[in-house]
Coordinates of C-alpha atoms in Angstrom, one line a residue:
M1 CA 0.0 0.1 0.0
N2 CA 1.2 3.7 -0.7
E3 CA 3.0 5.4 2.0
L4 CA 0.4 8.2 2.0
W5 CA -2.7 6.0 2.1
I6 CA -1.1 4.4 5.1
L7 CA -0.3 7.4 6.8
A8 CA -3.8 8.4 6.3
I9 CA -5.7 5.7 7.6
G10 CA -3.5 5.5 10.9
A11 CA -4.1 9.4 11.2
A12 CA -8.1 9.2 10.5
I13 CA -8.3 6.5 13.1
A14 CA -6.0 7.6 15.7
G15 CA -7.6 11.4 15.2
L16 CA -11.1 9.8 16.6
V17 CA -9.7 8.0 19.5
Q18 CA -8.1 11.2 20.2
G19 CA -10.9 13.1 19.8
I20 CA -12.9 11.3 22.3
S21 CA -10.0 10.6 25.0
G22 CA -7.7 13.6 24.7
F23 CA -4.4 11.6 24.3
A24 CA -3.6 8.4 22.4
F25 CA -3.0 10.0 18.9
A26 CA 0.4 8.4 18.4
M27 CA -0.2 5.1 20.0
V28 CA -3.4 4.3 17.9
A29 CA -1.4 5.4 14.8
M30 CA 1.8 3.7 15.5
S31 CA 0.1 0.7 16.1
I32 CA -1.1 0.6 12.5
W33 CA 2.5 2.7 10.8
V34 CA 5.2 0.8 12.6
W35 CA 4.8 -2.4 10.5
T36 CA 5.6 -0.6 7.2
L37 CA 7.0 2.8 8.0
D38 CA 10.7 3.9 8.8
P39 CA 10.8 5.0 12.5
I40 CA 12.7 8.5 11.0
L41 CA 9.3 9.1 9.4
A42 CA 6.6 7.6 11.9
A43 CA 8.0 9.1 15.1
P44 CA 7.8 12.9 13.9
M45 CA 4.5 12.1 12.1
A46 CA 3.2 10.7 15.2
V47 CA 4.5 14.0 17.1
F48 CA 2.8 16.1 14.4
G49 CA -0.5 14.2 14.2
G50 CA -0.5 14.4 18.1
W51 CA -0.3 18.1 18.0
F52 CA -2.7 18.9 15.1
G53 CA -4.9 17.1 17.1
Q54 CA -4.5 18.7 20.3
V55 CA -4.9 21.9 18.7
I56 CA -8.5 20.9 17.3
S57 CA -9.4 19.7 20.5
A58 CA -8.3 22.8 22.8
I59 CA -10.5 24.9 20.4
R60 CA -13.3 22.4 20.6
I61 CA -13.4 21.4 24.1
R62 CA -12.1 23.7 26.7
R63 CA -11.8 22.5 30.1
G64 CA -9.2 25.4 31.8
M65 CA -5.5 24.6 32.5
Q66 CA -6.1 22.9 36.2
M67 CA -2.9 24.6 36.8
H68 CA -2.5 23.6 40.2
L69 CA -2.3 19.9 39.1
L70 CA -0.9 20.7 35.7
W71 CA 2.7 22.2 36.3
P72 CA 4.7 19.5 37.4
Y73 CA 3.8 17.3 34.6
V74 CA 5.1 19.9 32.5
L75 CA 8.2 20.7 34.3
G76 CA 9.3 17.0 34.0
A77 CA 8.6 17.2 30.5
A78 CA 10.7 20.1 30.0
I79 CA 13.6 17.8 31.2
G80 CA 12.8 14.6 29.4
I81 CA 11.9 16.0 25.9
P82 CA 16.0 16.8 25.2
I83 CA 16.6 13.4 26.9
G84 CA 14.4 11.8 24.1
Q85 CA 15.7 13.5 21.6
Q86 CA 19.5 12.3 22.3
L87 CA 18.0 9.0 22.1
L88 CA 16.1 8.7 19.1
P89 CA 19.3 8.4 16.6
Y90 CA 20.5 5.4 18.7
L91 CA 17.0 3.4 17.5
N92 CA 17.1 1.4 14.9
P93 CA 13.8 -0.3 13.3
S94 CA 14.0 -3.3 14.8
Q95 CA 14.7 -1.8 18.6
F96 CA 12.0 0.9 17.5
K97 CA 9.3 -1.9 17.2
L98 CA 10.4 -4.0 20.5
V99 CA 10.3 -0.4 22.7
L100 CA 7.1 0.5 21.0
G101 CA 5.6 -3.3 21.4
S102 CA 6.9 -3.3 25.3
L103 CA 5.5 -0.2 26.0
L104 CA 1.9 -0.9 24.3
V105 CA 1.6 -4.2 26.2
I106 CA 3.0 -3.1 29.7
C107 CA 1.2 0.1 30.0
C108 CA -2.0 -1.0 28.1
S109 CA -2.4 -3.9 30.4
A110 CA -1.7 -1.6 33.1
M111 CA -5.0 1.0 32.3
L112 CA -7.3 -2.5 31.6
A113 CA -6.3 -3.3 35.4
T114 CA -6.7 0.6 36.9
A115 CA -10.4 -0.2 38.0
S116 CA -9.5 -2.6 40.5
L117 CA -6.2 -0.5 41.6
P118 CA -6.5 1.5 44.6
K119 CA -5.9 5.4 44.1
I120 CA -2.5 6.4 44.3
T121 CA -2.4 9.6 47.1
H122 CA 1.4 9.5 47.6
G123 CA 4.4 10.8 45.8
G124 CA 3.1 14.5 45.7
K125 CA 4.2 16.6 43.1
A126 CA 7.7 14.8 42.6
A127 CA 5.7 11.9 41.7
D128 CA 3.7 13.8 39.2
A129 CA 6.7 15.4 37.7
G130 CA 8.6 12.1 37.5
V131 CA 5.3 10.7 35.1
G132 CA 5.6 14.1 33.0
L133 CA 9.4 13.7 32.3
L134 CA 8.6 10.1 31.2
G135 CA 6.0 11.6 28.8
G136 CA 8.6 13.8 27.4
V137 CA 11.4 11.6 27.0
M138 CA 9.0 9.3 25.1
A139 CA 7.2 12.3 23.1
P140 CA 10.6 12.3 20.3
L141 CA 10.9 8.7 20.5
S142 CA 7.5 7.8 19.6
G143 CA 4.7 10.9 20.1
F144 CA 3.7 8.7 23.1
S145 CA 3.7 11.7 25.4
G146 CA 0.4 11.1 27.1
L147 CA 0.5 7.4 27.8
A148 CA 2.3 7.6 31.0
P149 CA 0.5 10.8 32.4
A150 CA -3.3 9.2 31.2
L151 CA -2.6 5.9 33.2
W152 CA -1.0 8.1 36.0
A153 CA -4.0 10.4 35.7
S154 CA -6.5 7.6 36.5
L155 CA -4.2 6.0 39.3
R156 CA -4.7 9.8 41.0
G157 CA -8.5 9.4 40.6
Y158 CA -8.9 12.4 38.5
N159 CA -12.6 13.1 37.7
K160 CA -13.5 13.1 33.8
D161 CA -13.1 17.0 33.7
E162 CA -9.4 17.2 35.5
H163 CA -8.3 14.5 33.4
R164 CA -9.1 15.8 30.2
A165 CA -7.6 19.3 31.6
V166 CA -4.6 18.3 32.3
I167 CA -3.7 15.1 29.7
Q168 CA -4.7 17.4 27.0
N169 CA -3.0 20.5 27.8
Y170 CA -0.3 18.6 29.1
N171 CA -0.1 17.1 25.4
L172 CA -0.5 20.0 23.7
I173 CA 2.3 21.8 25.6
V174 CA 4.6 18.9 25.1
L175 CA 3.9 18.0 21.8
S176 CA 4.2 21.7 20.5
A177 CA 7.9 21.6 22.3
T178 CA 8.7 18.5 20.3
V179 CA 7.5 19.7 16.9
A180 CA 9.5 22.7 17.7
S181 CA 12.9 20.2 18.6
N182 CA 12.4 17.8 15.5
V183 CA 12.2 21.4 13.3
Y184 CA 15.2 22.2 15.1
Y185 CA 17.1 18.9 14.8
G186 CA 16.1 18.3 10.9
R187 CA 13.8 15.8 11.9
L188 CA 10.8 17.7 10.2
T189 CA 11.7 19.6 7.6
R190 CA 9.8 21.1 4.2
G191 CA 10.3 17.3 2.4
H192 CA 7.8 16.4 5.2
L193 CA 5.2 19.1 3.9
P194 CA 3.4 16.3 1.8
Q195 CA 3.0 13.7 4.6
M196 CA 2.2 16.5 7.0
A197 CA -0.8 17.5 4.8
V198 CA -2.2 13.7 4.4
V199 CA -1.8 13.5 8.4
G200 CA -3.3 16.6 9.2
G201 CA -6.3 16.2 6.3
A202 CA -7.3 12.7 7.4
L203 CA -7.4 13.7 11.1
I204 CA -9.5 16.8 10.9
L205 CA -13.1 15.6 10.7
P206 CA -12.4 12.0 13.0
A207 CA -11.0 14.6 15.6
I208 CA -14.1 16.9 15.6
W209 CA -16.7 13.9 15.5
G210 CA -14.3 12.6 18.2
S211 CA -15.0 15.6 20.3
K212 CA -18.5 15.7 19.8
I213 CA -18.8 12.1 21.5
Y214 CA -16.7 13.3 24.4
V215 CA -18.7 16.0 25.3
G216 CA -21.9 13.7 25.4
M217 CA -20.3 11.2 27.4
S218 CA -20.6 10.4 31.0
A219 CA -17.9 9.9 33.5
T220 CA -18.7 6.1 33.7
A221 CA -18.6 5.8 29.7
F222 CA -15.4 8.1 29.4
R223 CA -13.5 6.0 32.2
K224 CA -14.6 2.7 30.2
F225 CA -13.6 3.7 26.7
S226 CA -10.1 4.9 28.3
D227 CA -9.8 1.6 30.3
D228 CA -11.1 -0.7 27.5
D229 CA -12.3 0.3 24.5
L230 CA -8.7 2.7 24.0
I231 CA -7.3 -0.7 24.3
T232 CA -8.9 -2.6 21.5
A233 CA -8.5 0.6 19.1
M234 CA -4.9 0.1 19.5
F235 CA -4.5 -3.4 19.4
A236 CA -7.3 -4.3 16.7
P237 CA -5.3 -2.7 13.8
S238 CA -2.2 -4.3 14.5
A239 CA -3.7 -7.6 14.4
A240 CA -5.4 -7.2 11.1

């Protein structure tokens, strides 16, 4: 299949999921792209698509910044993003798939178990910053900036709007910084404009549709989607 078609299909499915959940663009898109696209292309496209989807979500769904919850995550990410950029050149395609698959298995299994796990109240802002740092490291490597923070937010017991506000704004800030750093390091150039146009164009309508679905969701339905249906969305394309 043509590279641009693969990018479009992955971006459309991922845009819908991101519109509903507020994160997970890279996780869903990568589950499709990783089998055929070079990591050198897939990683910056995942970052760009995730960023563009977050811009759409921020325009359509406004939940405030919740700065008292958000700032430690962003502080940790500011340290993590440069680390991820330094690690990226050392990943070959085989290592990339191994890291990606391992993260999906471990973190998605943990997300499925969050409903039965006790809420984490200790660790304070330092623990939140550590989770933000991990998301920052993962942003340049795969675009998975929101995976660890989303899991942590569930374990923290955030309600629907708090979860959305923290993850959406965290991803918007982190992915904006990662797009800028990708441009700086030459990993996103004018030569990528056709691929960026395809990714951006393919996700617009699904992301808008997803945001409409989110607005009508109850807190229980949102949690079920985040913990169960989101996992299915990520793994089903890979098994196809």
